[in-house]
Amino acid sequence: EDQVTQSPEALRLQEGESSSLNCSYTVSGLRGLFWYRQDPGKGPEFLFTLYSAGEEKEKERLKATLTKKESFLHITAPKPEDSATYLCAVPYGGSQGNLIFGKGTKLSVKP
Amino acid sequence: EPEVTQTPSHQVTQMGQEVILRCVPISNHLYFYWYRQILGQKVEFLVSFYNNEISEKSEIFDDQFSVERPDGSNFTLKIRSTKLEDSAMYFCATKDRGQSPLHFGNGTRLTVT
């Protein structure tokens, strides 16, 4: 069965304290791995798509990397506005839009 | 930046009533989806819709659910007879082509009493 597992469930950081979030997946034939950010009461906001092992994408203080079994979201020198829940998802079934989501990592960055 | 718009933002209904949730996709998008998120749980796929028909649906999407694109702009999710366990955030998501990412709306919070 295709699965997506994220760790940790929650992460508290001080402003400027870098860290990484993990997403491990078991799918047959990966067709992309997606990272989203979700603020309370809002819909997921797209961050990155990764397609192959070794690929990296960056946006401001975030960098996503991919291996054959897992993906990491590295957060460098985070700020309070980076506080959110970070979700990863992989496609399943016939369409790349049918996504299995992980439970997410709730990140809190304190000033 | 274009966005997916959902209405209403919050809907309260009594068990057994019908509800219709509405979504206005980004204008050039061709693929449409509904997801739901029960409080504290994962975002779950419900149904995908392309070329005016359902492409795929999950086990959650039973006979009580239906989708349509009645006027070429709105995309709707109907729940025929709501149950308490239908209480959740319902997200519409759209994309323009096969390999592009999904863009989500801000959801409709459905509360069934």
PDB file of C-alpha atoms in Angstrom:
ATOM      1  CA  GLU A   1       0.000   0.000   0.000  1.00  0.00           C
ATOM      2  CA  ASP A   2       1.304   3.452  -0.925  1.00  0.00           C
ATOM      3  CA  GLN A   3       2.169   5.494   2.145  1.00  0.00           C
ATOM      4  CA  VAL A   4       3.639   8.834   3.167  1.00  0.00           C
ATOM      5  CA  THR A   5       5.076   9.354   6.659  1.00  0.00           C
ATOM      6  CA  GLN A   6       6.329  12.656   7.986  1.00  0.00           C
ATOM      7  CA  SER A   7       8.495  13.344  11.015  1.00  0.00           C
ATOM      8  CA  PRO A   8       8.606  14.938  13.427  1.00  0.00           C
ATOM      9  CA  GLU A   9       4.921  15.679  14.007  1.00  0.00           C
ATOM     10  CA  ALA A  10       5.838  18.992  15.591  1.00  0.00           C
ATOM     11  CA  LEU A  11       9.008  21.039  15.702  1.00  0.00           C
ATOM     12  CA  ARG A  12       9.763  24.132  17.749  1.00  0.00           C
ATOM     13  CA  LEU A  13      12.711  26.259  16.714  1.00  0.00           C
ATOM     14  CA  GLN A  14      14.203  29.522  17.809  1.00  0.00           C
ATOM     15  CA  GLU A  15      14.499  32.143  15.109  1.00  0.00           C
ATOM     16  CA  GLY A  16      17.697  31.446  13.192  1.00  0.00           C
ATOM     17  CA  GLU A  17      17.941  27.805  14.315  1.00  0.00           C
ATOM     18  CA  SER A  18      18.193  25.668  11.177  1.00  0.00           C
ATOM     19  CA  SER A  19      16.642  22.185  10.969  1.00  0.00           C
ATOM     20  CA  SER A  20      15.174  19.580   8.625  1.00  0.00           C
ATOM     21  CA  LEU A  21      11.795  17.918   8.176  1.00  0.00           C
ATOM     22  CA  ASN A  22      11.538  14.381   6.862  1.00  0.00           C
ATOM     23  CA  CYS A  23       9.081  12.745   4.486  1.00  0.00           C
ATOM     24  CA  SER A  24       9.465   9.026   3.769  1.00  0.00           C
ATOM     25  CA  TYR A  25       7.359   7.343   1.143  1.00  0.00           C
ATOM     26  CA  THR A  26       6.571   3.920  -0.217  1.00  0.00           C
ATOM     27  CA  VAL A  27       5.044   4.051  -3.667  1.00  0.00           C
ATOM     28  CA  SER A  28       5.506   1.903  -6.723  1.00  0.00           C
ATOM     29  CA  GLY A  29       6.987   4.118  -9.414  1.00  0.00           C
ATOM     30  CA  LEU A  30       7.394   7.612  -8.015  1.00  0.00           C
ATOM     31  CA  ARG A  31       5.842  10.239 -10.299  1.00  0.00           C
ATOM     32  CA  GLY A  32       6.873  13.238  -8.283  1.00  0.00           C
ATOM     33  CA  LEU A  33       6.930  14.325  -4.651  1.00  0.00           C
ATOM     34  CA  PHE A  34       5.242  17.563  -3.635  1.00  0.00           C
ATOM     35  CA  TRP A  35       5.814  19.865  -0.679  1.00  0.00           C
ATOM     36  CA  TYR A  36       3.071  22.191   0.491  1.00  0.00           C
ATOM     37  CA  ARG A  37       2.754  24.707   3.277  1.00  0.00           C
ATOM     38  CA  GLN A  38      -0.545  24.997   5.144  1.00  0.00           C
ATOM     39  CA  ASP A  39      -1.436  27.896   7.429  1.00  0.00           C
ATOM     40  CA  PRO A  40      -4.266  27.480   9.973  1.00  0.00           C
ATOM     41  CA  GLY A  41      -7.689  27.615   8.326  1.00  0.00           C
ATOM     42  CA  LYS A  42      -6.204  27.818   4.827  1.00  0.00           C
ATOM     43  CA  GLY A  43      -5.651  25.479   1.928  1.00  0.00           C
ATOM     44  CA  PRO A  44      -2.263  23.935   1.134  1.00  0.00           C
ATOM     45  CA  GLU A  45       0.067  26.292  -0.727  1.00  0.00           C
ATOM     46  CA  PHE A  46       2.412  24.716  -3.258  1.00  0.00           C
ATOM     47  CA  LEU A  47       6.142  24.939  -2.551  1.00  0.00           C
ATOM     48  CA  PHE A  48       8.109  22.375  -4.591  1.00  0.00           C
ATOM     49  CA  THR A  49       7.928  19.372  -6.884  1.00  0.00           C
ATOM     50  CA  LEU A  50      10.786  16.871  -7.009  1.00  0.00           C
ATOM     51  CA  TYR A  51      10.935  14.102  -9.586  1.00  0.00           C
ATOM     52  CA  SER A  52      14.175  12.182  -9.275  1.00  0.00           C
ATOM     53  CA  ALA A  53      16.688  11.117  -6.627  1.00  0.00           C
ATOM     54  CA  GLY A  54      19.387  13.738  -6.178  1.00  0.00           C
ATOM     55  CA  GLU A  55      17.160  16.600  -7.261  1.00  0.00           C
ATOM     56  CA  GLU A  56      17.110  19.761  -5.119  1.00  0.00           C
ATOM     57  CA  LYS A  57      14.878  22.838  -5.210  1.00  0.00           C
ATOM     58  CA  GLU A  58      15.241  26.071  -3.243  1.00  0.00           C
ATOM     59  CA  LYS A  59      12.981  28.951  -2.320  1.00  0.00           C
ATOM     60  CA  GLU A  60      14.126  31.614   0.107  1.00  0.00           C
ATOM     61  CA  ARG A  61      15.019  29.804   3.371  1.00  0.00           C
ATOM     62  CA  LEU A  62      13.679  26.432   2.206  1.00  0.00           C
ATOM     63  CA  LYS A  63      15.476  23.695   0.309  1.00  0.00           C
ATOM     64  CA  ALA A  64      13.892  20.384  -0.643  1.00  0.00           C
ATOM     65  CA  THR A  65      15.902  17.287  -1.501  1.00  0.00           C
ATOM     66  CA  LEU A  66      14.925  13.823  -2.690  1.00  0.00           C
ATOM     67  CA  THR A  67      16.383  10.331  -2.352  1.00  0.00           C
ATOM     68  CA  LYS A  68      14.890   7.028  -3.470  1.00  0.00           C
ATOM     69  CA  LYS A  69      13.033   6.570  -0.183  1.00  0.00           C
ATOM     70  CA  GLU A  70      12.636   9.995   1.388  1.00  0.00           C
ATOM     71  CA  SER A  71      12.628  13.725   0.997  1.00  0.00           C
ATOM     72  CA  PHE A  72      13.920  16.415   3.312  1.00  0.00           C
ATOM     73  CA  LEU A  73      12.798  19.985   3.692  1.00  0.00           C
ATOM     74  CA  HIS A  74      15.703  21.966   5.081  1.00  0.00           C
ATOM     75  CA  ILE A  75      14.926  25.277   6.743  1.00  0.00           C
ATOM     76  CA  THR A  76      17.877  27.632   7.081  1.00  0.00           C
ATOM     77  CA  ALA A  77      17.773  30.461   9.643  1.00  0.00           C
ATOM     78  CA  PRO A  78      13.982  30.322   9.979  1.00  0.00           C
ATOM     79  CA  LYS A  79      11.870  33.336  10.852  1.00  0.00           C
ATOM     80  CA  PRO A  80       8.553  33.421  12.774  1.00  0.00           C
ATOM     81  CA  GLU A  81       6.685  33.807   9.474  1.00  0.00           C
ATOM     82  CA  ASP A  82       7.890  30.333   8.479  1.00  0.00           C
ATOM     83  CA  SER A  83       5.617  28.897  11.188  1.00  0.00           C
ATOM     84  CA  ALA A  84       3.097  26.621   9.470  1.00  0.00           C
ATOM     85  CA  THR A  85       2.343  22.973   8.861  1.00  0.00           C
ATOM     86  CA  TYR A  86       4.462  21.502   6.065  1.00  0.00           C
ATOM     87  CA  LEU A  87       2.895  18.697   4.078  1.00  0.00           C
ATOM     88  CA  CYS A  88       4.403  16.300   1.626  1.00  0.00           C
ATOM     89  CA  ALA A  89       2.409  14.308  -0.895  1.00  0.00           C
ATOM     90  CA  VAL A  90       2.912  11.774  -3.683  1.00  0.00           C
ATOM     91  CA  PRO A  91       0.627  10.890  -6.587  1.00  0.00           C
ATOM     92  CA  TYR A  92      -1.161   7.584  -6.806  1.00  0.00           C
ATOM     93  CA  GLY A  93      -3.637   6.053  -9.212  1.00  0.00           C
ATOM     94  CA  GLY A  94      -3.987   7.257 -12.758  1.00  0.00           C
ATOM     95  CA  SER A  95      -3.581  10.996 -12.333  1.00  0.00           C
ATOM     96  CA  GLN A  96      -0.722  13.024 -10.948  1.00  0.00           C
ATOM     97  CA  GLY A  97      -3.293  15.158  -9.162  1.00  0.00           C
ATOM     98  CA  ASN A  98      -4.566  12.294  -7.003  1.00  0.00           C
ATOM     99  CA  LEU A  99      -2.297  12.822  -4.024  1.00  0.00           C
ATOM    100  CA  ILE A 100      -1.610  10.893  -0.837  1.00  0.00           C
ATOM    101  CA  PHE A 101      -0.651  13.374   1.854  1.00  0.00           C
ATOM    102  CA  GLY A 102       1.380  12.853   4.974  1.00  0.00           C
ATOM    103  CA  LYS A 103       0.056  14.105   8.309  1.00  0.00           C
ATOM    104  CA  GLY A 104       2.444  17.038   8.170  1.00  0.00           C
ATOM    105  CA  THR A 105       5.012  18.624  10.432  1.00  0.00           C
ATOM    106  CA  LYS A 106       3.788  21.585  12.452  1.00  0.00           C
ATOM    107  CA  LEU A 107       6.654  24.061  12.640  1.00  0.00           C
ATOM    108  CA  SER A 108       6.712  26.834  15.226  1.00  0.00           C
ATOM    109  CA  VAL A 109       9.482  29.427  15.071  1.00  0.00           C
ATOM    110  CA  LYS A 110       9.845  31.631  18.140  1.00  0.00           C
ATOM    111  CA  PRO A 111      11.440  35.082  17.952  1.00  0.00           C
TER     112      PRO A 111
ATOM    113  CA  GLU B   1      -1.692  35.858  -8.769  1.00  0.00           C
ATOM    114  CA  PRO B   2      -4.785  33.901  -9.900  1.00  0.00           C
ATOM    115  CA  GLU B   3      -6.373  31.777  -7.200  1.00  0.00           C
ATOM    116  CA  VAL B   4      -8.996  29.118  -6.633  1.00  0.00           C
ATOM    117  CA  THR B   5     -12.064  30.600  -4.934  1.00  0.00           C
ATOM    118  CA  GLN B   6     -14.414  28.596  -2.742  1.00  0.00           C
ATOM    119  CA  THR B   7     -17.802  29.522  -1.317  1.00  0.00           C
ATOM    120  CA  PRO B   8     -19.123  29.537   1.273  1.00  0.00           C
ATOM    121  CA  SER B   9     -16.207  29.691   3.685  1.00  0.00           C
ATOM    122  CA  HIS B  10     -18.330  28.080   6.387  1.00  0.00           C
ATOM    123  CA  GLN B  11     -21.528  26.042   6.050  1.00  0.00           C
ATOM    124  CA  VAL B  12     -23.566  24.707   8.934  1.00  0.00           C
ATOM    125  CA  THR B  13     -26.244  22.159   8.109  1.00  0.00           C
ATOM    126  CA  GLN B  14     -28.427  19.609   9.833  1.00  0.00           C
ATOM    127  CA  MET B  15     -27.904  15.898   9.394  1.00  0.00           C
ATOM    128  CA  GLY B  16     -29.807  14.592   6.386  1.00  0.00           C
ATOM    129  CA  GLN B  17     -29.790  17.902   4.513  1.00  0.00           C
ATOM    130  CA  GLU B  18     -28.231  18.425   1.106  1.00  0.00           C
ATOM    131  CA  VAL B  19     -25.319  20.821   0.697  1.00  0.00           C
ATOM    132  CA  ILE B  20     -23.569  22.196  -2.366  1.00  0.00           C
ATOM    133  CA  LEU B  21     -20.036  23.490  -2.099  1.00  0.00           C
ATOM    134  CA  ARG B  22     -18.827  25.764  -4.859  1.00  0.00           C
ATOM    135  CA  CYS B  23     -15.455  26.407  -6.438  1.00  0.00           C
ATOM    136  CA  VAL B  24     -14.300  28.795  -9.132  1.00  0.00           C
ATOM    137  CA  PRO B  25     -11.130  27.329 -10.669  1.00  0.00           C
ATOM    138  CA  ILE B  26      -8.228  29.322 -12.066  1.00  0.00           C
ATOM    139  CA  SER B  27      -9.399  30.302 -15.544  1.00  0.00           C
ATOM    140  CA  ASN B  28      -7.121  28.221 -17.806  1.00  0.00           C
ATOM    141  CA  HIS B  29      -7.120  25.139 -15.611  1.00  0.00           C
ATOM    142  CA  LEU B  30      -8.543  21.908 -16.970  1.00  0.00           C
ATOM    143  CA  TYR B  31      -8.242  19.415 -14.112  1.00  0.00           C
ATOM    144  CA  PHE B  32     -10.393  19.725 -11.006  1.00  0.00           C
ATOM    145  CA  TYR B  33     -10.300  17.958  -7.673  1.00  0.00           C
ATOM    146  CA  TRP B  34     -12.019  17.819  -4.317  1.00  0.00           C
ATOM    147  CA  TYR B  35     -10.141  16.937  -1.158  1.00  0.00           C
ATOM    148  CA  ARG B  36     -11.271  16.947   2.447  1.00  0.00           C
ATOM    149  CA  GLN B  37      -9.533  17.308   5.791  1.00  0.00           C
ATOM    150  CA  ILE B  38     -11.220  16.176   8.962  1.00  0.00           C
ATOM    151  CA  LEU B  39      -9.994  18.222  11.932  1.00  0.00           C
ATOM    152  CA  GLY B  40      -6.551  17.049  12.994  1.00  0.00           C
ATOM    153  CA  GLN B  41      -6.252  14.483  10.215  1.00  0.00           C
ATOM    154  CA  LYS B  42      -4.627  14.157   6.796  1.00  0.00           C
ATOM    155  CA  VAL B  43      -5.776  15.862   3.636  1.00  0.00           C
ATOM    156  CA  GLU B  44      -7.636  13.118   1.715  1.00  0.00           C
ATOM    157  CA  PHE B  45      -8.419  12.804  -1.987  1.00  0.00           C
ATOM    158  CA  LEU B  46     -12.111  12.547  -2.884  1.00  0.00           C
ATOM    159  CA  VAL B  47     -12.495  12.875  -6.648  1.00  0.00           C
ATOM    160  CA  SER B  48     -10.849  14.112  -9.828  1.00  0.00           C
ATOM    161  CA  PHE B  49     -12.732  15.601 -12.783  1.00  0.00           C
ATOM    162  CA  TYR B  50     -11.549  16.243 -16.329  1.00  0.00           C
ATOM    163  CA  ASN B  51     -13.309  16.865 -19.623  1.00  0.00           C
ATOM    164  CA  ASN B  52     -16.688  16.966 -17.883  1.00  0.00           C
ATOM    165  CA  GLU B  53     -16.448  13.584 -16.277  1.00  0.00           C
ATOM    166  CA  ILE B  54     -15.067  11.915 -13.188  1.00  0.00           C
ATOM    167  CA  SER B  55     -11.560  10.559 -13.793  1.00  0.00           C
ATOM    168  CA  GLU B  56     -11.056   8.840 -10.484  1.00  0.00           C
ATOM    169  CA  LYS B  57     -12.697   8.689  -7.074  1.00  0.00           C
ATOM    170  CA  SER B  58     -11.739   7.400  -3.663  1.00  0.00           C
ATOM    171  CA  GLU B  59     -13.649   5.032  -1.377  1.00  0.00           C
ATOM    172  CA  ILE B  60     -14.890   8.074   0.525  1.00  0.00           C
ATOM    173  CA  PHE B  61     -16.712   9.360  -2.563  1.00  0.00           C
ATOM    174  CA  ASP B  62     -19.802   7.152  -2.327  1.00  0.00           C
ATOM    175  CA  ASP B  63     -23.279   7.573  -3.805  1.00  0.00           C
ATOM    176  CA  GLN B  64     -24.026  10.480  -1.462  1.00  0.00           C
ATOM    177  CA  PHE B  65     -21.461  12.620  -3.280  1.00  0.00           C
ATOM    178  CA  SER B  66     -21.621  14.077  -6.760  1.00  0.00           C
ATOM    179  CA  VAL B  67     -19.677  16.670  -8.741  1.00  0.00           C
ATOM    180  CA  GLU B  68     -20.468  18.765 -11.753  1.00  0.00           C
ATOM    181  CA  ARG B  69     -19.371  21.783 -13.724  1.00  0.00           C
ATOM    182  CA  PRO B  70     -22.795  23.250 -14.466  1.00  0.00           C
ATOM    183  CA  ASP B  71     -21.881  26.439 -16.326  1.00  0.00           C
ATOM    184  CA  GLY B  72     -18.285  26.100 -17.504  1.00  0.00           C
ATOM    185  CA  SER B  73     -16.919  28.178 -14.637  1.00  0.00           C
ATOM    186  CA  ASN B  74     -18.126  26.800 -11.312  1.00  0.00           C
ATOM    187  CA  PHE B  75     -17.157  23.356 -10.091  1.00  0.00           C
ATOM    188  CA  THR B  76     -19.454  21.973  -7.407  1.00  0.00           C
ATOM    189  CA  LEU B  77     -19.496  19.190  -4.848  1.00  0.00           C
ATOM    190  CA  LYS B  78     -22.907  18.038  -3.673  1.00  0.00           C
ATOM    191  CA  ILE B  79     -23.516  15.901  -0.619  1.00  0.00           C
ATOM    192  CA  ARG B  80     -27.033  14.539  -0.900  1.00  0.00           C
ATOM    193  CA  SER B  81     -27.809  13.623   2.685  1.00  0.00           C
ATOM    194  CA  THR B  82     -25.192  14.832   5.121  1.00  0.00           C
ATOM    195  CA  LYS B  83     -23.961  12.764   8.067  1.00  0.00           C
ATOM    196  CA  LEU B  84     -22.176  13.914  11.201  1.00  0.00           C
ATOM    197  CA  GLU B  85     -18.961  12.338   9.902  1.00  0.00           C
ATOM    198  CA  ASP B  86     -19.058  14.574   6.819  1.00  0.00           C
ATOM    199  CA  SER B  87     -17.988  17.487   9.018  1.00  0.00           C
ATOM    200  CA  ALA B  88     -14.619  18.580   7.619  1.00  0.00           C
ATOM    201  CA  MET B  89     -12.805  21.182   5.573  1.00  0.00           C
ATOM    202  CA  TYR B  90     -13.442  20.605   1.887  1.00  0.00           C
ATOM    203  CA  PHE B  91     -10.794  21.867  -0.501  1.00  0.00           C
ATOM    204  CA  CYS B  92     -11.132  22.390  -4.210  1.00  0.00           C
ATOM    205  CA  ALA B  93      -7.899  22.099  -6.191  1.00  0.00           C
ATOM    206  CA  THR B  94      -7.151  22.683  -9.861  1.00  0.00           C
ATOM    207  CA  LYS B  95      -4.277  22.466 -12.303  1.00  0.00           C
ATOM    208  CA  ASP B  96      -3.685  23.362 -15.930  1.00  0.00           C
ATOM    209  CA  ARG B  97      -1.968  20.255 -17.311  1.00  0.00           C
ATOM    210  CA  GLY B  98      -0.705  16.805 -16.416  1.00  0.00           C
ATOM    211  CA  GLN B  99       2.598  17.578 -14.732  1.00  0.00           C
ATOM    212  CA  SER B 100       1.782  20.890 -13.088  1.00  0.00           C
ATOM    213  CA  PRO B 101       1.132  21.129  -9.325  1.00  0.00           C
ATOM    214  CA  LEU B 102      -2.278  21.429  -7.726  1.00  0.00           C
ATOM    215  CA  HIS B 103      -3.450  24.842  -6.589  1.00  0.00           C
ATOM    216  CA  PHE B 104      -5.817  24.696  -3.624  1.00  0.00           C
ATOM    217  CA  GLY B 105      -8.563  27.013  -2.531  1.00  0.00           C
ATOM    218  CA  ASN B 106      -8.938  28.068   1.095  1.00  0.00           C
ATOM    219  CA  GLY B 107     -11.684  25.573   1.700  1.00  0.00           C
ATOM    220  CA  THR B 108     -15.234  25.373   2.976  1.00  0.00           C
ATOM    221  CA  ARG B 109     -15.637  24.345   6.580  1.00  0.00           C
ATOM    222  CA  LEU B 110     -18.694  22.079   6.701  1.00  0.00           C
ATOM    223  CA  THR B 111     -20.278  21.494  10.085  1.00  0.00           C
ATOM    224  CA  VAL B 112     -23.058  18.908  10.281  1.00  0.00           C
ATOM    225  CA  THR B 113     -25.167  19.056  13.446  1.00  0.00           C
TER     226      THR B 113
END
